[in-house]
Tab-separated table of C-alpha atoms in Angstrom:
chain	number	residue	atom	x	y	z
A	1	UNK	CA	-28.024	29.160	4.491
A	2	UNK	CA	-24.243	29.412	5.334
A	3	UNK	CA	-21.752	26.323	4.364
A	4	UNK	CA	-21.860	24.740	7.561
A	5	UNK	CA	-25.525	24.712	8.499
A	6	UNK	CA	-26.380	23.026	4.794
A	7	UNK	CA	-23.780	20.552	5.816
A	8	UNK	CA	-25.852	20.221	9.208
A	9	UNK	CA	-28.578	19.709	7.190
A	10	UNK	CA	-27.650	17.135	5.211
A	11	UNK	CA	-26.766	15.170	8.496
A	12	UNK	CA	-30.460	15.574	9.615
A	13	UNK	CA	-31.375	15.042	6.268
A	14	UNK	CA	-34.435	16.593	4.305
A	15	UNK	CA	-35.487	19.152	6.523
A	16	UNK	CA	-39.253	19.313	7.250
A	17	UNK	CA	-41.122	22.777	7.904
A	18	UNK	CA	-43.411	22.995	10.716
A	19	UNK	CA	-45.133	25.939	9.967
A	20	UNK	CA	-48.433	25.709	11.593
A	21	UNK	CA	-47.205	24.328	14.911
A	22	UNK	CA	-44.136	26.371	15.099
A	23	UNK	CA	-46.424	29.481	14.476
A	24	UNK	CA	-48.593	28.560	16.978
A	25	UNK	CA	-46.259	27.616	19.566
A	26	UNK	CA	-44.625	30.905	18.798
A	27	UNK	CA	-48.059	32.428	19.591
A	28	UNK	CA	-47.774	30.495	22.638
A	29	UNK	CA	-44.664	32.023	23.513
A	30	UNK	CA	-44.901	35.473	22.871
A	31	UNK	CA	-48.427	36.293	24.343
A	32	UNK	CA	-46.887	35.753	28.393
A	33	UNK	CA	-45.215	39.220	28.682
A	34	UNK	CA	-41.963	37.379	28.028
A	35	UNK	CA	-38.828	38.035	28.951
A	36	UNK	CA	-40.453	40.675	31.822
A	37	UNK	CA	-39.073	39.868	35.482
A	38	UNK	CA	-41.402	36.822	36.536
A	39	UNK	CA	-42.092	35.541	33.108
A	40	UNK	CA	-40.356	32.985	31.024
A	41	UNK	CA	-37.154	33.896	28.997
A	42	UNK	CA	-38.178	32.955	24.928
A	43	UNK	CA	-35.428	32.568	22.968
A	44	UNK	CA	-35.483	33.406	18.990
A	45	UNK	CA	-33.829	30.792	17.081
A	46	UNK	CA	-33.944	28.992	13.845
A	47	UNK	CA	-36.233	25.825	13.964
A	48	UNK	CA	-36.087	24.202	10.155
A	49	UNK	CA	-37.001	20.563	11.000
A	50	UNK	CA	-38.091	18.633	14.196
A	51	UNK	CA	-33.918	17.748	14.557
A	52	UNK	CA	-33.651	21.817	15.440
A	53	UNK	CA	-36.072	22.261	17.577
A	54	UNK	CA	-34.968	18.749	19.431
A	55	UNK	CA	-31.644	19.949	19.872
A	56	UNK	CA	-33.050	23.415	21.637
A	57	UNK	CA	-35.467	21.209	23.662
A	58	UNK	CA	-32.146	19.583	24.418
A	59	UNK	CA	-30.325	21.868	25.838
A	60	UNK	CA	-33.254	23.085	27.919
A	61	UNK	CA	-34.175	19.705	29.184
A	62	UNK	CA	-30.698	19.702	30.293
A	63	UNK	CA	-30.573	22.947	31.761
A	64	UNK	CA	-32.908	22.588	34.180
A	65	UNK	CA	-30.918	19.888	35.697
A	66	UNK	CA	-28.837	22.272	36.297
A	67	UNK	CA	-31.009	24.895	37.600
A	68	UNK	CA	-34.375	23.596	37.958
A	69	UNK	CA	-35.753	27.208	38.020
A	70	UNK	CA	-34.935	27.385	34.601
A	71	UNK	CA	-37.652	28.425	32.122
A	72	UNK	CA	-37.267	29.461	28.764
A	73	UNK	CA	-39.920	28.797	24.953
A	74	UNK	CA	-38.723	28.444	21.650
A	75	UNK	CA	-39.732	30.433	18.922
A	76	UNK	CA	-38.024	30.618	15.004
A	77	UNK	CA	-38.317	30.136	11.270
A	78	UNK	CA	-36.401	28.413	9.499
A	79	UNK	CA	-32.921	28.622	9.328
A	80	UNK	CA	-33.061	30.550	5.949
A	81	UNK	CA	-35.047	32.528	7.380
A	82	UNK	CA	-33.699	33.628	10.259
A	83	UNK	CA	-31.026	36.103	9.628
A	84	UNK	CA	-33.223	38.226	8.079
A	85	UNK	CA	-36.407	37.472	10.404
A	86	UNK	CA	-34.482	38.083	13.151
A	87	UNK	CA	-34.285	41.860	12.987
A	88	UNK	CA	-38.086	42.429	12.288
A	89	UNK	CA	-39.100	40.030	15.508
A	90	UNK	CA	-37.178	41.865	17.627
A	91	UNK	CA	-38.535	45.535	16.593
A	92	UNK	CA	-42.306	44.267	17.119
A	93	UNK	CA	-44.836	43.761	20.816
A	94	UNK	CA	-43.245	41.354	23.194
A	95	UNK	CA	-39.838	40.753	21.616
A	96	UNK	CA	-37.285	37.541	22.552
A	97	UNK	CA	-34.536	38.247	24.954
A	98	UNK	CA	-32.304	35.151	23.942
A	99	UNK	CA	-31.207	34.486	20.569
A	100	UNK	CA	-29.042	32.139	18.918
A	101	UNK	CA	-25.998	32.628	16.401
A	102	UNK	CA	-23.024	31.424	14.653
A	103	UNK	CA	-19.653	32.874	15.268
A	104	UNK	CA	-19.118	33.577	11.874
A	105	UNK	CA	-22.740	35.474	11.671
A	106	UNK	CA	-21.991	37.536	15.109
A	107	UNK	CA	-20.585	40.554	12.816
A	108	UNK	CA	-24.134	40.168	11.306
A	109	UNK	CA	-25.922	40.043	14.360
A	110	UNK	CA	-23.766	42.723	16.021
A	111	UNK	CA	-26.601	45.451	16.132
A	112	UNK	CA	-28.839	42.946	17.501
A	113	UNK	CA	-26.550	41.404	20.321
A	114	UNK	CA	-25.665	42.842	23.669
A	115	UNK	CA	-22.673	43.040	24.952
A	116	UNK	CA	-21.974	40.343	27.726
A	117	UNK	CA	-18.812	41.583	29.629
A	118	UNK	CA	-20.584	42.743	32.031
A	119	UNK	CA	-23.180	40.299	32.913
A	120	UNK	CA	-19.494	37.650	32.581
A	121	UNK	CA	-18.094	39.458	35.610
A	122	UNK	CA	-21.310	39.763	37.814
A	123	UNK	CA	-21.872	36.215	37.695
A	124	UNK	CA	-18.478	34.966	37.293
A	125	UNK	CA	-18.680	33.029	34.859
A	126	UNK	CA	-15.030	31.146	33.946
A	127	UNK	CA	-14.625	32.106	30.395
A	128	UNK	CA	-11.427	30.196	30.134
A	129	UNK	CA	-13.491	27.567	30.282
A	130	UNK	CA	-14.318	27.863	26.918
A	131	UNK	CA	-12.698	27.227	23.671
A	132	UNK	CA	-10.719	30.395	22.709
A	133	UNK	CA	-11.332	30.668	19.079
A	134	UNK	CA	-15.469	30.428	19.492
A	135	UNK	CA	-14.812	33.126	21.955
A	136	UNK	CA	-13.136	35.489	19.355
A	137	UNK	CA	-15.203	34.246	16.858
A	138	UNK	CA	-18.341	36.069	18.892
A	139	UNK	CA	-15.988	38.786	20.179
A	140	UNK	CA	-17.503	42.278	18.226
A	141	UNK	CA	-15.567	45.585	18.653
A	142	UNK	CA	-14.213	43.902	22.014
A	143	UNK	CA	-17.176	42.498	24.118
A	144	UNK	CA	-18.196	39.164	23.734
A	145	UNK	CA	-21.798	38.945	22.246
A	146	UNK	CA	-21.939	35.210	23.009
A	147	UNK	CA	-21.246	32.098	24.631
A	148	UNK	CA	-20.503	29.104	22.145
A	149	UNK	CA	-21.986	25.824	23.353
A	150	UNK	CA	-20.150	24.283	20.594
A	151	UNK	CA	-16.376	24.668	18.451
A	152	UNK	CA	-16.334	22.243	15.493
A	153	UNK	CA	-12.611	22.173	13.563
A	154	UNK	CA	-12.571	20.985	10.103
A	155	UNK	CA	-11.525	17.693	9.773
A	156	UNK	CA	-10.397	15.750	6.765
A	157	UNK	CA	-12.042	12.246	6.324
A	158	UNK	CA	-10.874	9.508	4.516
A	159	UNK	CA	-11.206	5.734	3.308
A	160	UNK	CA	-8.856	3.367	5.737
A	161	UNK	CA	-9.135	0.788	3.238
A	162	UNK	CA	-7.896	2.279	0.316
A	163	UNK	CA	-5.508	4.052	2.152
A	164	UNK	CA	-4.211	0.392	3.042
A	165	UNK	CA	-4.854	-1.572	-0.093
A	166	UNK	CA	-2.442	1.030	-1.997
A	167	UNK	CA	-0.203	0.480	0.839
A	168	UNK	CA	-0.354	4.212	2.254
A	169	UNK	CA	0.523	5.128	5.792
A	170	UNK	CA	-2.577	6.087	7.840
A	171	UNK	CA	-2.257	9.922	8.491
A	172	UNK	CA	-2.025	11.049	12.280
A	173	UNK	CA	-2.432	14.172	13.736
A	174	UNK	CA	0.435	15.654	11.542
A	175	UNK	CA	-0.084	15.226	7.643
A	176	UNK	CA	1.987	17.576	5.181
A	177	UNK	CA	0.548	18.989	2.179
A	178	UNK	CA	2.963	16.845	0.278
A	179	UNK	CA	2.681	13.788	1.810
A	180	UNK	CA	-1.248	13.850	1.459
A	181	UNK	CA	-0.948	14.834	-2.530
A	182	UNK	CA	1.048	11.794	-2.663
A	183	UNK	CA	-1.303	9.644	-0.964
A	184	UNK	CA	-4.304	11.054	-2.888
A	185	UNK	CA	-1.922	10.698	-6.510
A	186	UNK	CA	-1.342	7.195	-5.700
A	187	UNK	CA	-5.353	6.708	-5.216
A	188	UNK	CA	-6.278	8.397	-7.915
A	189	UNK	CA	-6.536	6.020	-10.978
A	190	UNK	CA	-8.600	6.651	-14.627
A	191	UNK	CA	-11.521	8.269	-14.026
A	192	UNK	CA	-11.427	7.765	-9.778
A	193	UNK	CA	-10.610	10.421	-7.775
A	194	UNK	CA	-8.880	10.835	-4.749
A	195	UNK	CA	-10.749	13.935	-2.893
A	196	UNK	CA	-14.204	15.290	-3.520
A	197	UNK	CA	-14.918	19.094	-3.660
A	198	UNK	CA	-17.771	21.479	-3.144
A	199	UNK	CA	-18.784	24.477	-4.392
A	200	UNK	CA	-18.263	27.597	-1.854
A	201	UNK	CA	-15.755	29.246	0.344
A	202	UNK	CA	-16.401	27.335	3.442
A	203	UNK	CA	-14.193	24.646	2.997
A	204	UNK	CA	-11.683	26.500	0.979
A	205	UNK	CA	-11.273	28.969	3.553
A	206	UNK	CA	-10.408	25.771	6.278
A	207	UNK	CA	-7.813	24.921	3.333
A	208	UNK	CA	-6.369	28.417	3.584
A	209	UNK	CA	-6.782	29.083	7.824
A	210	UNK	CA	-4.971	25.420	7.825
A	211	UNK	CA	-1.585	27.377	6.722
A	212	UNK	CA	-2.272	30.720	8.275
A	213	UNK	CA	-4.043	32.670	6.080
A	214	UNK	CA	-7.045	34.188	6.713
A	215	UNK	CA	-10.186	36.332	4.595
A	216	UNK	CA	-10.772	38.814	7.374
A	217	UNK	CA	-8.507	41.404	8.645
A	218	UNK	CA	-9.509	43.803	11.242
A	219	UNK	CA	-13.134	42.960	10.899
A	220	UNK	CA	-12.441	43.955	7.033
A	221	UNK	CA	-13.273	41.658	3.761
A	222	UNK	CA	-9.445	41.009	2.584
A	223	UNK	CA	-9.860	38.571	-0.165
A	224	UNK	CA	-6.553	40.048	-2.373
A	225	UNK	CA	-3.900	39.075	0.275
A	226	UNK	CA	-1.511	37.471	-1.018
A	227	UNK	CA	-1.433	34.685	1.562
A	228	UNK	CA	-4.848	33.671	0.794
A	229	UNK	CA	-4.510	33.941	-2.691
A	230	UNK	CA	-1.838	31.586	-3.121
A	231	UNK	CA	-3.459	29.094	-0.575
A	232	UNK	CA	-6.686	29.290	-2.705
A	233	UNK	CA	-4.812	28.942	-5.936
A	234	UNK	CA	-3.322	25.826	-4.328
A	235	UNK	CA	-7.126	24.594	-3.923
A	236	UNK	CA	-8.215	25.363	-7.280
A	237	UNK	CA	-4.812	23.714	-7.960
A	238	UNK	CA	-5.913	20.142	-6.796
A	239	UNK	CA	-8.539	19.468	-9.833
A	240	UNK	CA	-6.397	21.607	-12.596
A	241	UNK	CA	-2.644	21.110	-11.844
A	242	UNK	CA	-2.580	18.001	-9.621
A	243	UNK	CA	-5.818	16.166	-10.914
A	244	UNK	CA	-6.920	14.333	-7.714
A	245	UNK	CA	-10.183	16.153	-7.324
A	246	UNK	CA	-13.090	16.874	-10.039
A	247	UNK	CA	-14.473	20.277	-10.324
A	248	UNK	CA	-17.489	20.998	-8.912
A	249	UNK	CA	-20.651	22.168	-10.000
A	250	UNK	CA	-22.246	25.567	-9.420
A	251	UNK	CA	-25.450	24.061	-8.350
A	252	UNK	CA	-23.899	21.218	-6.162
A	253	UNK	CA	-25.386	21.130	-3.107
A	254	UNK	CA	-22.766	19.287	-0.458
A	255	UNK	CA	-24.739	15.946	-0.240
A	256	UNK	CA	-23.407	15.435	-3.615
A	257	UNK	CA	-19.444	15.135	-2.122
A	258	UNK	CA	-20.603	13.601	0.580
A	259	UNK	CA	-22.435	10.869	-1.134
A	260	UNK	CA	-19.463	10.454	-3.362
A	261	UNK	CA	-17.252	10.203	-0.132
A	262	UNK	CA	-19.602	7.474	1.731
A	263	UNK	CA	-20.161	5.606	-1.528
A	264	UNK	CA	-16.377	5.175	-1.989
A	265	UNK	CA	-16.601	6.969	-5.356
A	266	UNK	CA	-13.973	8.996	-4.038
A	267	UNK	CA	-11.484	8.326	-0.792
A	268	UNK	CA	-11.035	11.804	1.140
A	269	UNK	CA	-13.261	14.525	2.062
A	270	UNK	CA	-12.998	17.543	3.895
A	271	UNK	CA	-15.911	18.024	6.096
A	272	UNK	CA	-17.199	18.779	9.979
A	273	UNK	CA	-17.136	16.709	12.681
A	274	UNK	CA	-20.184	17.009	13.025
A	275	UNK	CA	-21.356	14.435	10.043
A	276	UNK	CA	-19.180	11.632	11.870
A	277	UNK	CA	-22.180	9.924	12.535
A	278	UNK	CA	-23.893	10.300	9.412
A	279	UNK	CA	-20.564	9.158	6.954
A	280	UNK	CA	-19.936	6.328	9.835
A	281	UNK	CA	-23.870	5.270	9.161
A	282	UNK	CA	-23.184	5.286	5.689
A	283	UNK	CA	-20.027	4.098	4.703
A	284	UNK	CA	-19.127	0.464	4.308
A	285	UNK	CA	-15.793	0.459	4.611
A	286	UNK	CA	-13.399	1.502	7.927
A	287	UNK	CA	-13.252	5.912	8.348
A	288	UNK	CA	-10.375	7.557	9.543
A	289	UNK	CA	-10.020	11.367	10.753
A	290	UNK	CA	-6.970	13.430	10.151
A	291	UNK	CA	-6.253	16.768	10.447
A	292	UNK	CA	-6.688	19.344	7.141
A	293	UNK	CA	-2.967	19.592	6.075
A	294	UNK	CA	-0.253	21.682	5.823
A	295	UNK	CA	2.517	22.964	4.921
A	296	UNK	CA	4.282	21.857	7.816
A	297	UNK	CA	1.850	18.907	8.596
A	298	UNK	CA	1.168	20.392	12.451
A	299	UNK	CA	-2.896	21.158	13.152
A	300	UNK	CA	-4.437	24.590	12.431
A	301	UNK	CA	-7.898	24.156	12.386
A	302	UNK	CA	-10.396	26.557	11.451
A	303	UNK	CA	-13.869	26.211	14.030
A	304	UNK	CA	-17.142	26.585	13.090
A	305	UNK	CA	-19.772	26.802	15.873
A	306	UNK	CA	-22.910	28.313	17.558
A	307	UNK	CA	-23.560	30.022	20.653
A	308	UNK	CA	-26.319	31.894	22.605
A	309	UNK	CA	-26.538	35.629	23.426
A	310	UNK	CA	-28.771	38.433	24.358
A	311	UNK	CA	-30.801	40.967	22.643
A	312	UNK	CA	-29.764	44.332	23.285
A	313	UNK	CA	-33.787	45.201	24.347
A	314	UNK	CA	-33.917	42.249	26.309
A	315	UNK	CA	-36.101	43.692	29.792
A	316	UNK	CA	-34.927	40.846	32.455
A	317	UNK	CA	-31.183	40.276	30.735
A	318	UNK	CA	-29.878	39.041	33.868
A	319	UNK	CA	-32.367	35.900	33.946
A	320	UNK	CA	-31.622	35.499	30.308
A	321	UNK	CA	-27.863	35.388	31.128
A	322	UNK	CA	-28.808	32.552	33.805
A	323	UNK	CA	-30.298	30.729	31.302
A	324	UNK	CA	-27.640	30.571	28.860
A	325	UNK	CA	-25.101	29.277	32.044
A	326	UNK	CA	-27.118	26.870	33.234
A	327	UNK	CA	-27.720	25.817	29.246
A	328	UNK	CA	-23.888	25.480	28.637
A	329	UNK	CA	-23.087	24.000	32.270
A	330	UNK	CA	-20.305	21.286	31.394
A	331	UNK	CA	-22.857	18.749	32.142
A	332	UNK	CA	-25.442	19.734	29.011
A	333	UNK	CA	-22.690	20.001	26.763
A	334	UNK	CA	-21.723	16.592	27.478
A	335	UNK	CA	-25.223	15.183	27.073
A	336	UNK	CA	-25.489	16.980	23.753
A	337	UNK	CA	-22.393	16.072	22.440
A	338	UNK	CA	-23.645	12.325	23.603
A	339	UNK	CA	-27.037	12.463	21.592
A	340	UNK	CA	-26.743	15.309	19.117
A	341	UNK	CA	-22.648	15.295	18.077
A	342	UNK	CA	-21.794	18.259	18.814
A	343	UNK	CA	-18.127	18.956	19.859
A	344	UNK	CA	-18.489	20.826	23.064
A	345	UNK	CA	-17.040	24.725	23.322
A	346	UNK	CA	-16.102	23.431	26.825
A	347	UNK	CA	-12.613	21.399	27.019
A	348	UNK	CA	-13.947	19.711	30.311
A	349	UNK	CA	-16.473	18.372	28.289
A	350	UNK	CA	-15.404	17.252	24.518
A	351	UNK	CA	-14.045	13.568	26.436
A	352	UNK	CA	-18.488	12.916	25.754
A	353	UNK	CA	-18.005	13.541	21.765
A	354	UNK	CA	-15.203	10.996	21.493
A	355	UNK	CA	-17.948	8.270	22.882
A	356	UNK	CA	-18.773	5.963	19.862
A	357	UNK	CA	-15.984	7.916	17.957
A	358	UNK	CA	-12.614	6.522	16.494
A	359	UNK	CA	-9.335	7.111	19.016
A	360	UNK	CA	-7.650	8.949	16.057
A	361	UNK	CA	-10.568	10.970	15.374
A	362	UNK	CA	-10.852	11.769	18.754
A	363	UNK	CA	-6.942	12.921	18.638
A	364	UNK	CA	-7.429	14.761	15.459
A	365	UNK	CA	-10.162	17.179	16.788
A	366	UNK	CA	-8.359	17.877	20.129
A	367	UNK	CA	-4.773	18.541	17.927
A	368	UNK	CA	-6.962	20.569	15.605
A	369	UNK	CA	-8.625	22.619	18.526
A	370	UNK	CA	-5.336	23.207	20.610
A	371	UNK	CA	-4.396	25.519	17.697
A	372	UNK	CA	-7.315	26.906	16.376
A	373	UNK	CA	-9.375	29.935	14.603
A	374	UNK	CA	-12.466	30.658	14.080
A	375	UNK	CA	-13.809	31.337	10.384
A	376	UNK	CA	-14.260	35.238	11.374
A	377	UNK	CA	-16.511	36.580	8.561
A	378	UNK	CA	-18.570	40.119	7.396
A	379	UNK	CA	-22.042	41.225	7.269
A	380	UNK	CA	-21.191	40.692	3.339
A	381	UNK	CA	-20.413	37.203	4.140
A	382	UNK	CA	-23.470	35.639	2.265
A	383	UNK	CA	-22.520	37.720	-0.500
A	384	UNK	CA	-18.773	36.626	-0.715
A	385	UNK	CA	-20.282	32.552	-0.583
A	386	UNK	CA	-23.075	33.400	-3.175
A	387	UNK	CA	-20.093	34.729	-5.733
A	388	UNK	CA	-17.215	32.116	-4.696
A	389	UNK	CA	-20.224	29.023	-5.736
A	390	UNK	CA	-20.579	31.003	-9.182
A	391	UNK	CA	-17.253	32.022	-9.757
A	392	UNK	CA	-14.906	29.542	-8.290
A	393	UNK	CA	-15.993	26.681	-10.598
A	394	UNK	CA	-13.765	28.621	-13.051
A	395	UNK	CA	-11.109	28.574	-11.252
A	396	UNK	CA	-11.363	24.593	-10.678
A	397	UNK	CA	-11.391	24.408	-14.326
A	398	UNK	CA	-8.543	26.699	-14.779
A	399	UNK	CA	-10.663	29.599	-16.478
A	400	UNK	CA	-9.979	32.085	-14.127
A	401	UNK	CA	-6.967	32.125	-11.620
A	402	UNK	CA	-7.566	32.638	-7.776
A	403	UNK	CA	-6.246	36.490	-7.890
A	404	UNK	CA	-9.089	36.940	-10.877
A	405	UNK	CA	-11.942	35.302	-8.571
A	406	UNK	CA	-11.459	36.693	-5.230
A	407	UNK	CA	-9.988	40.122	-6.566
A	408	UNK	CA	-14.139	39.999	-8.673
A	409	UNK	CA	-15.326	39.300	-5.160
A	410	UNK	CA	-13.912	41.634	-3.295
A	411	UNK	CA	-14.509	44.258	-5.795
A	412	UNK	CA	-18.526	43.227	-5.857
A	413	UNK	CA	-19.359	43.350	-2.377
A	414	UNK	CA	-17.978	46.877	-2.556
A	415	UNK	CA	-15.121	46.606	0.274
């Protein structure tokens, strides 16, 4: 499970496995002739709780507002699952024509995924329209592979009330690097901490994308640079050198910074938009929503998101390209963004995800998005997350610097 989806996870809480009726409804769905001209369009996807397979219902429910024609099943394991699953379902009888991914899994998926230029043009679809960095972010050797229905920016959250009890200015959508290590020094007293951290690279790697450095360079693992380096060193930095922040363990799952965050053990985290809901649920005290900062205090977010696309055998890909229009019409992205939180890949339509929210959080997302890239990863991503949880708590504790721990990386996923 990447980062970001056990984050998702965490906001639908324990996830519970349907395995007999998901196995039977993806009997159901595969014993029609499928994806043939005249038959529904089934879409492979991961389905780990009844929240996921909501969401899909969703944004089919939706869709067929917009074209009532509109016909597609759901079939999927769980998301674990998935990525690996994936490639054997669509090599047996009768396999899916529409399948789900995550930008920063389309490298992963690339094999699998066909190229949508094509089908763009013949239907004219407006891919302006869409949020740029998704787009990239599910770009593979130059075609497009999928359209996002959503393009999440990493947001830093923090306690309004302690921010104003110490007397602190609330951040805006600009926040330096040095005016938010002030604010989190000031907050930080005995054993309280300012921020709370997780293990992984996922939120690291916002850290680093928030000053212009990146991990991935010309669809190549580049861990050593020296840009990212330093901007990880500067991460590590916060528990070692500047002691707002606690090191984290190996085994931490991210519920454990997140309850610290909404039990006011600590006063800042850096998380997705899309636990908003969930930390506004929980918390008893008044949230605020900045950007990540940097350097220069001006937004650079780094997106996360999801998007539909095509398998390459797909028979009837031109009905499976009319469902994935009519699923991310402005109007369905607006209605999930309403009742599942999504921020919408559509401009036209992220006005719906500031319903219920905060004005400044509101402004924060839209400053982070109007500069923004997508966490572009490898198909030795997994690998690269699975060493940074094991080897990065040493560099929290100041065992190992940030050149030692990505250089061991880089070196062991053999790029």
């Amino acid at each position: 499970m990447t980062p970001r989806s056990k984050r998702r996870a965490a906001r639908i809480g324990t996830a519970v496995l349907l395995t007999g009726a998901l196995t039977a409804l993806a009997g159901c769905a595969g014993g029609s002739g499928g994806d043939a001209k005249g038959g529904p369009i089934s879409m492979y996807t991961w389905v780990s709780s009844q929240s996921d397979r909501d969401q899909w219902e969703g944004f089919i429910d939706l869709g067929k507002k917009v074209d009532p024609d509109l016909d597609v099943t759901i079939e999927g394991p769980s998301f674990n699952d998935y990525w690996t699953k994936v490639k054997t379902r669509l090599s047996g009888s009768n396999p899916p024509c529409l399948l789900t991914t995550q930008a920063a899994r389309a490298q992963e998926l690339s094999g699998l995924l066909m190229p949508l230029n094509d089908l763009i043009k013949k239907n004219k679809l407006d891919t302006s329209k869409f949020d740029e960095s998704m787009l990239k972010g599910m770009t593979v050797d130059g075609t497009i592979r999928a359209i996002p229905y959503d393009a999440e920016p990493i947001v830093l959250y923090y306690n309004a009330d302690n921010f104003a009890k110490a007397g602190l200015q609330l951040p805006s959508t600009t926040y330096t690097r040095e005016q938010f290590l002030a604010d989190a020094k000031k907050l930080t007293t005995g054993d309280h901490k300012a921020l709370a951290i997780s293990p992984g690279f996922f939120i690291p790697n916002a850290w680093a994308i928030a000053d212009g450095a990146e991990a991935v360079k010309e669809s190549k693992l580049d861990l050593t640079n020296s840009k990212l380096v330093d901007q990880v060193q500067s991460y590590f930095d916060l528990v070692g050198k500047e002691g707002i922040a606690k090191a984290p363990e190996a085994a931490d799952g991210s519920d454990v910074s997140q309850s610290a965050f909404t039990s006011g053990a600590v006063d800042m985290l850096i998380e997705g938009p899309w636990m908003y809901g969930t930390f506004a649920d929980a918390a008893k005290f008044k949230m605020g929503v900045t950007i990540v900062p940097s350097t220069s205090g001006e937004a650079h977010g780094m997106t996360a998101g999801s998007g539909f696309g095509i398998a390459k055998n797909c028979k009837n890909p031109d009905a499976a390209f009319k469902a994935i229009v009519a699923m991310t019409d402005t109007s369905v992205l607006k209605g999930q963004a309403e009742k599942r939180g999504i921020v919408p890949s559509r401009a036209d339509a992220q006005s719906a995800w500031a319903e219920g929210k905060s004005p400044e959080a509101y402004a924060a997302v839209q400053a982070l998005l109007k500069n923004a890239t997508a966490q572009i990863t490898t198909p030795t991503w997994n690998q690269v997350e699975t060493l940074f949880t094991q080897y990065g708590v040493e560099g929290y504790r100041g065992d190992k610097t940030a050149k030692d721990v990505l250089s061991t990386i880089q070196k062991s996923v053999g790029q």
